[in-house]
């Protein structure tokens, strides 16, 4: 799917990719496409698929309501989001926790998740990026990378929120004075110093972190 405009969907998610249980190792590529003015979400991956590989590159998501990109069940899957722009997207249901990128039920040890070289600007959501493992089983050992992104003037509880134990947030730039926190960790997440290297405020201030299951706002601990 290349150079497609997806706009003005009012009744349901603009693009809903439902994959059945017998769908295995499918590859999905969406490049250089525009998602804008959709009223109930932009892009959703749903179903009981096995080992899908999805790549979003060079896309622009603007003025969408609801969760802009949603993965309902991220199990032994691959998602790469690279060089995408997210501008002025808004929540539809704040209490539900609408986010720009939402990954729920992250399970299995063969996942790949990378969000890199993207710009998130003036989004009004519960959290900008949400990554949660909702299972009660042994946590996944998959490594998740959020690297070299810009977060500018977003209004949210937290720019990044996760309970996932293996999330690397490095080399990002933040300027989100209206957001309560830059990064929020919930149990069992326990970040290490090497997982938070070279993140900066746009004005040049280094972002520090505290190991209290709550995190990081202008160099101090943020309680939520």
GROMACS .gro file of C-alpha atoms in nm:
model
  224
    1UNK     CA    1   0.000   0.000   0.000
    2UNK     CA    2   0.185   0.307  -0.123
    3UNK     CA    3   0.088   0.673  -0.163
    4UNK     CA    4  -0.276   0.627  -0.058
    5UNK     CA    5  -0.501   0.891   0.099
    6UNK     CA    6  -0.732   0.765   0.374
    7UNK     CA    7  -0.965   1.036   0.503
    8UNK     CA    8  -1.303   1.133   0.648
    9UNK     CA    9  -1.415   0.793   0.780
   10UNK     CA   10  -1.685   0.853   1.041
   11UNK     CA   11  -1.841   0.519   1.140
   12UNK     CA   12  -1.543   0.294   1.218
   13UNK     CA   13  -1.164   0.277   1.215
   14UNK     CA   14  -1.045   0.408   0.879
   15UNK     CA   15  -0.837   0.096   0.800
   16UNK     CA   16  -0.900  -0.224   0.999
   17UNK     CA   17  -0.665  -0.508   0.909
   18UNK     CA   18  -0.829  -0.821   1.047
   19UNK     CA   19  -0.618  -1.134   1.013
   20UNK     CA   20  -0.762  -1.477   1.090
   21UNK     CA   21  -0.601  -1.745   1.303
   22UNK     CA   22  -0.475  -1.937   1.000
   23UNK     CA   23  -0.292  -1.630   0.868
   24UNK     CA   24   0.077  -1.679   0.934
   25UNK     CA   25   0.390  -1.480   0.848
   26UNK     CA   26   0.195  -1.221   0.649
   27UNK     CA   27   0.384  -0.907   0.547
   28UNK     CA   28   0.211  -0.569   0.548
   29UNK     CA   29   0.373  -0.255   0.411
   30UNK     CA   30   0.220   0.094   0.423
   31UNK     CA   31   0.439   0.370   0.283
   32UNK     CA   32   0.410   0.736   0.190
   33UNK     CA   33   0.038   0.742   0.274
   34UNK     CA   34  -0.186   1.000   0.440
   35UNK     CA   35  -0.440   0.929   0.715
   36UNK     CA   36  -0.637   1.241   0.809
   37UNK     CA   37  -0.971   1.363   0.943
   38UNK     CA   38  -1.088   1.015   1.045
   39UNK     CA   39  -1.331   1.022   1.338
   40UNK     CA   40  -1.286   0.675   1.496
   41UNK     CA   41  -0.921   0.588   1.463
   42UNK     CA   42  -0.673   0.565   1.180
   43UNK     CA   43  -0.526   0.214   1.155
   44UNK     CA   44  -0.603  -0.099   1.356
   45UNK     CA   45  -0.451  -0.446   1.348
   46UNK     CA   46  -0.691  -0.702   1.494
   47UNK     CA   47  -0.767  -1.072   1.495
   48UNK     CA   48  -0.582  -1.388   1.600
   49UNK     CA   49  -0.300  -1.370   1.348
   50UNK     CA   50   0.036  -1.537   1.387
   51UNK     CA   51   0.372  -1.371   1.330
   52UNK     CA   52   0.271  -1.078   1.107
   53UNK     CA   53   0.533  -0.829   0.994
   54UNK     CA   54   0.410  -0.473   0.947
   55UNK     CA   55   0.614  -0.177   0.828
   56UNK     CA   56   0.486   0.183   0.827
   57UNK     CA   57   0.728   0.422   0.664
   58UNK     CA   58   0.700   0.782   0.551
   59UNK     CA   59   0.331   0.814   0.643
   60UNK     CA   60   0.148   1.114   0.785
   61UNK     CA   61  -0.135   1.090   1.038
   62UNK     CA   62  -0.315   1.417   1.112
   63UNK     CA   63  -0.639   1.534   1.275
   64UNK     CA   64  -0.763   1.182   1.350
   65UNK     CA   65  -0.978   1.108   1.656
   66UNK     CA   66  -0.944   0.793   1.864
   67UNK     CA   67  -0.638   0.569   1.865
   68UNK     CA   68  -0.432   0.659   1.561
   69UNK     CA   69  -0.249   0.324   1.536
   70UNK     CA   70  -0.373   0.030   1.741
   71UNK     CA   71  -0.245  -0.325   1.778
   72UNK     CA   72  -0.505  -0.513   1.986
   73UNK     CA   73  -0.294  -0.823   2.044
   74UNK     CA   74   0.077  -0.797   1.983
   75UNK     CA   75   0.201  -1.156   2.001
   76UNK     CA   76   0.510  -1.281   1.817
   77UNK     CA   77   0.464  -0.992   1.577
   78UNK     CA   78   0.682  -0.732   1.411
   79UNK     CA   79   0.598  -0.363   1.381
   80UNK     CA   80   0.836  -0.102   1.245
   81UNK     CA   81   0.723   0.262   1.241
   82UNK     CA   82   0.983   0.480   1.073
   83UNK     CA   83   0.996   0.835   0.941
   84UNK     CA   84   0.626   0.898   1.009
   85UNK     CA   85   0.458   1.221   1.120
   86UNK     CA   86   0.176   1.241   1.375
   87UNK     CA   87   0.019   1.588   1.390
   88UNK     CA   88  -0.282   1.718   1.585
   89UNK     CA   89  -0.447   1.383   1.654
   90UNK     CA   90  -0.695   1.376   1.945
   91UNK     CA   91  -0.856   1.127   2.180
   92UNK     CA   92  -1.210   1.005   2.129
   93UNK     CA   93  -1.239   0.841   2.473
   94UNK     CA   94  -0.991   0.978   2.727
   95UNK     CA   95  -1.102   0.740   3.003
   96UNK     CA   96  -1.028   0.443   2.776
   97UNK     CA   97  -0.674   0.573   2.740
   98UNK     CA   98  -0.667   0.667   2.373
   99UNK     CA   99  -0.311   0.705   2.243
  100UNK     CA  100  -0.142   0.794   1.917
  101UNK     CA  101   0.027   0.451   1.909
  102UNK     CA  102  -0.128   0.182   2.129
  103UNK     CA  103   0.005  -0.172   2.164
  104UNK     CA  104  -0.184  -0.397   2.403
  105UNK     CA  105  -0.138  -0.756   2.516
  106UNK     CA  106   0.228  -0.771   2.418
  107UNK     CA  107   0.309  -1.140   2.455
  108UNK     CA  108   0.569  -1.388   2.336
  109UNK     CA  109   0.945  -1.363   2.299
  110UNK     CA  110   0.974  -1.328   1.921
  111UNK     CA  111   0.833  -0.978   1.879
  112UNK     CA  112   1.005  -0.689   1.708
  113UNK     CA  113   0.892  -0.335   1.776
  114UNK     CA  114   1.075  -0.024   1.664
  115UNK     CA  115   0.951   0.337   1.654
  116UNK     CA  116   1.221   0.558   1.506
  117UNK     CA  117   1.282   0.888   1.327
  118UNK     CA  118   0.919   0.998   1.374
  119UNK     CA  119   0.776   1.333   1.480
  120UNK     CA  120   0.482   1.364   1.720
  121UNK     CA  121   0.350   1.721   1.732
  122UNK     CA  122   0.050   1.884   1.904
  123UNK     CA  123  -0.136   1.561   1.975
  124UNK     CA  124  -0.400   1.572   2.252
  125UNK     CA  125  -0.436   1.221   2.396
  126UNK     CA  126  -0.420   1.022   2.719
  127UNK     CA  127  -0.066   0.913   2.630
  128UNK     CA  128   0.127   0.956   2.307
  129UNK     CA  129   0.273   0.602   2.300
  130UNK     CA  130   0.130   0.319   2.513
  131UNK     CA  131   0.289  -0.027   2.530
  132UNK     CA  132   0.133  -0.273   2.774
  133UNK     CA  133   0.168  -0.640   2.854
  134UNK     CA  134  -0.168  -0.725   3.011
  135UNK     CA  135  -0.097  -1.092   3.070
  136UNK     CA  136  -0.039  -1.247   3.410
  137UNK     CA  137   0.207  -1.499   3.270
  138UNK     CA  138   0.584  -1.462   3.256
  139UNK     CA  139   0.666  -1.124   3.099
  140UNK     CA  140   0.794  -1.123   2.744
  141UNK     CA  141   1.168  -1.090   2.689
  142UNK     CA  142   1.120  -0.905   2.361
  143UNK     CA  143   1.324  -0.585   2.328
  144UNK     CA  144   1.138  -0.272   2.220
  145UNK     CA  145   1.316   0.033   2.078
  146UNK     CA  146   1.189   0.394   2.073
  147UNK     CA  147   1.474   0.590   1.918
  148UNK     CA  148   1.553   0.922   1.749
  149UNK     CA  149   1.200   1.064   1.760
  150UNK     CA  150   1.083   1.419   1.829
  151UNK     CA  151   0.795   1.486   2.068
  152UNK     CA  152   0.684   1.849   2.038
  153UNK     CA  153   0.400   2.031   2.219
  154UNK     CA  154   0.188   1.725   2.294
  155UNK     CA  155  -0.083   1.744   2.561
  156UNK     CA  156  -0.097   1.412   2.745
  157UNK     CA  157  -0.069   1.247   3.085
  158UNK     CA  158   0.256   1.097   2.963
  159UNK     CA  159   0.443   1.102   2.634
  160UNK     CA  160   0.548   0.738   2.671
  161UNK     CA  161   0.386   0.497   2.916
  162UNK     CA  162   0.459   0.128   2.957
  163UNK     CA  163   0.473  -0.162   3.198
  164UNK     CA  164   0.698  -0.358   2.964
  165UNK     CA  165   1.031  -0.471   3.114
  166UNK     CA  166   1.247  -0.433   2.802
  167UNK     CA  167   1.189  -0.090   2.649
  168UNK     CA  168   1.480   0.118   2.526
  169UNK     CA  169   1.405   0.492   2.494
  170UNK     CA  170   1.714   0.658   2.348
  171UNK     CA  171   1.822   0.964   2.149
  172UNK     CA  172   1.476   1.125   2.152
  173UNK     CA  173   1.402   1.496   2.179
  174UNK     CA  174   1.119   1.624   2.397
  175UNK     CA  175   0.943   1.957   2.418
  176UNK     CA  176   0.615   1.879   2.588
  177UNK     CA  177   0.556   2.143   2.852
  178UNK     CA  178   0.184   2.063   2.858
  179UNK     CA  179   0.236   1.692   2.929
  180UNK     CA  180   0.247   1.578   3.290
  181UNK     CA  181   0.532   1.332   3.235
  182UNK     CA  182   0.776   1.248   2.961
  183UNK     CA  183   0.806   0.878   3.044
  184UNK     CA  184   0.594   0.677   3.288
  185UNK     CA  185   0.680   0.323   3.397
  186UNK     CA  186   0.432   0.092   3.565
  187UNK     CA  187   0.524  -0.240   3.732
  188UNK     CA  188   0.690  -0.469   3.643
  189UNK     CA  189   0.894  -0.228   3.428
  190UNK     CA  190   1.226  -0.135   3.586
  191UNK     CA  191   1.438   0.074   3.349
  192UNK     CA  192   1.816   0.068   3.353
  193UNK     CA  193   2.034   0.369   3.282
  194UNK     CA  194   2.142   0.227   2.946
  195UNK     CA  195   1.776   0.216   2.840
  196UNK     CA  196   1.748   0.596   2.865
  197UNK     CA  197   2.062   0.729   2.699
  198UNK     CA  198   2.094   1.060   2.512
  199UNK     CA  199   1.737   1.181   2.552
  200UNK     CA  200   1.723   1.561   2.563
  201UNK     CA  201   1.484   1.848   2.596
  202UNK     CA  202   1.478   2.064   2.284
  203UNK     CA  203   1.617   2.350   2.494
  204UNK     CA  204   1.917   2.133   2.576
  205UNK     CA  205   1.830   2.002   2.921
  206UNK     CA  206   1.920   1.639   2.984
  207UNK     CA  207   1.632   1.414   3.087
  208UNK     CA  208   1.704   1.215   3.403
  209UNK     CA  209   1.517   0.920   3.542
  210UNK     CA  210   1.419   0.774   3.877
  211UNK     CA  211   1.349   0.409   3.953
  212UNK     CA  212   1.015   0.450   4.130
  213UNK     CA  213   0.772   0.302   3.877
  214UNK     CA  214   0.697   0.661   3.795
  215UNK     CA  215   0.909   0.880   3.576
  216UNK     CA  216   1.058   1.170   3.423
  217UNK     CA  217   0.960   1.530   3.392
  218UNK     CA  218   1.225   1.797   3.341
  219UNK     CA  219   1.482   1.603   3.537
  220UNK     CA  220   1.263   1.512   3.835
  221UNK     CA  221   1.035   1.231   3.939
  222UNK     CA  222   0.676   1.261   3.824
  223UNK     CA  223   0.408   1.091   4.036
  224UNK     CA  224   0.097   0.955   3.865
   0.00000   0.00000   0.00000
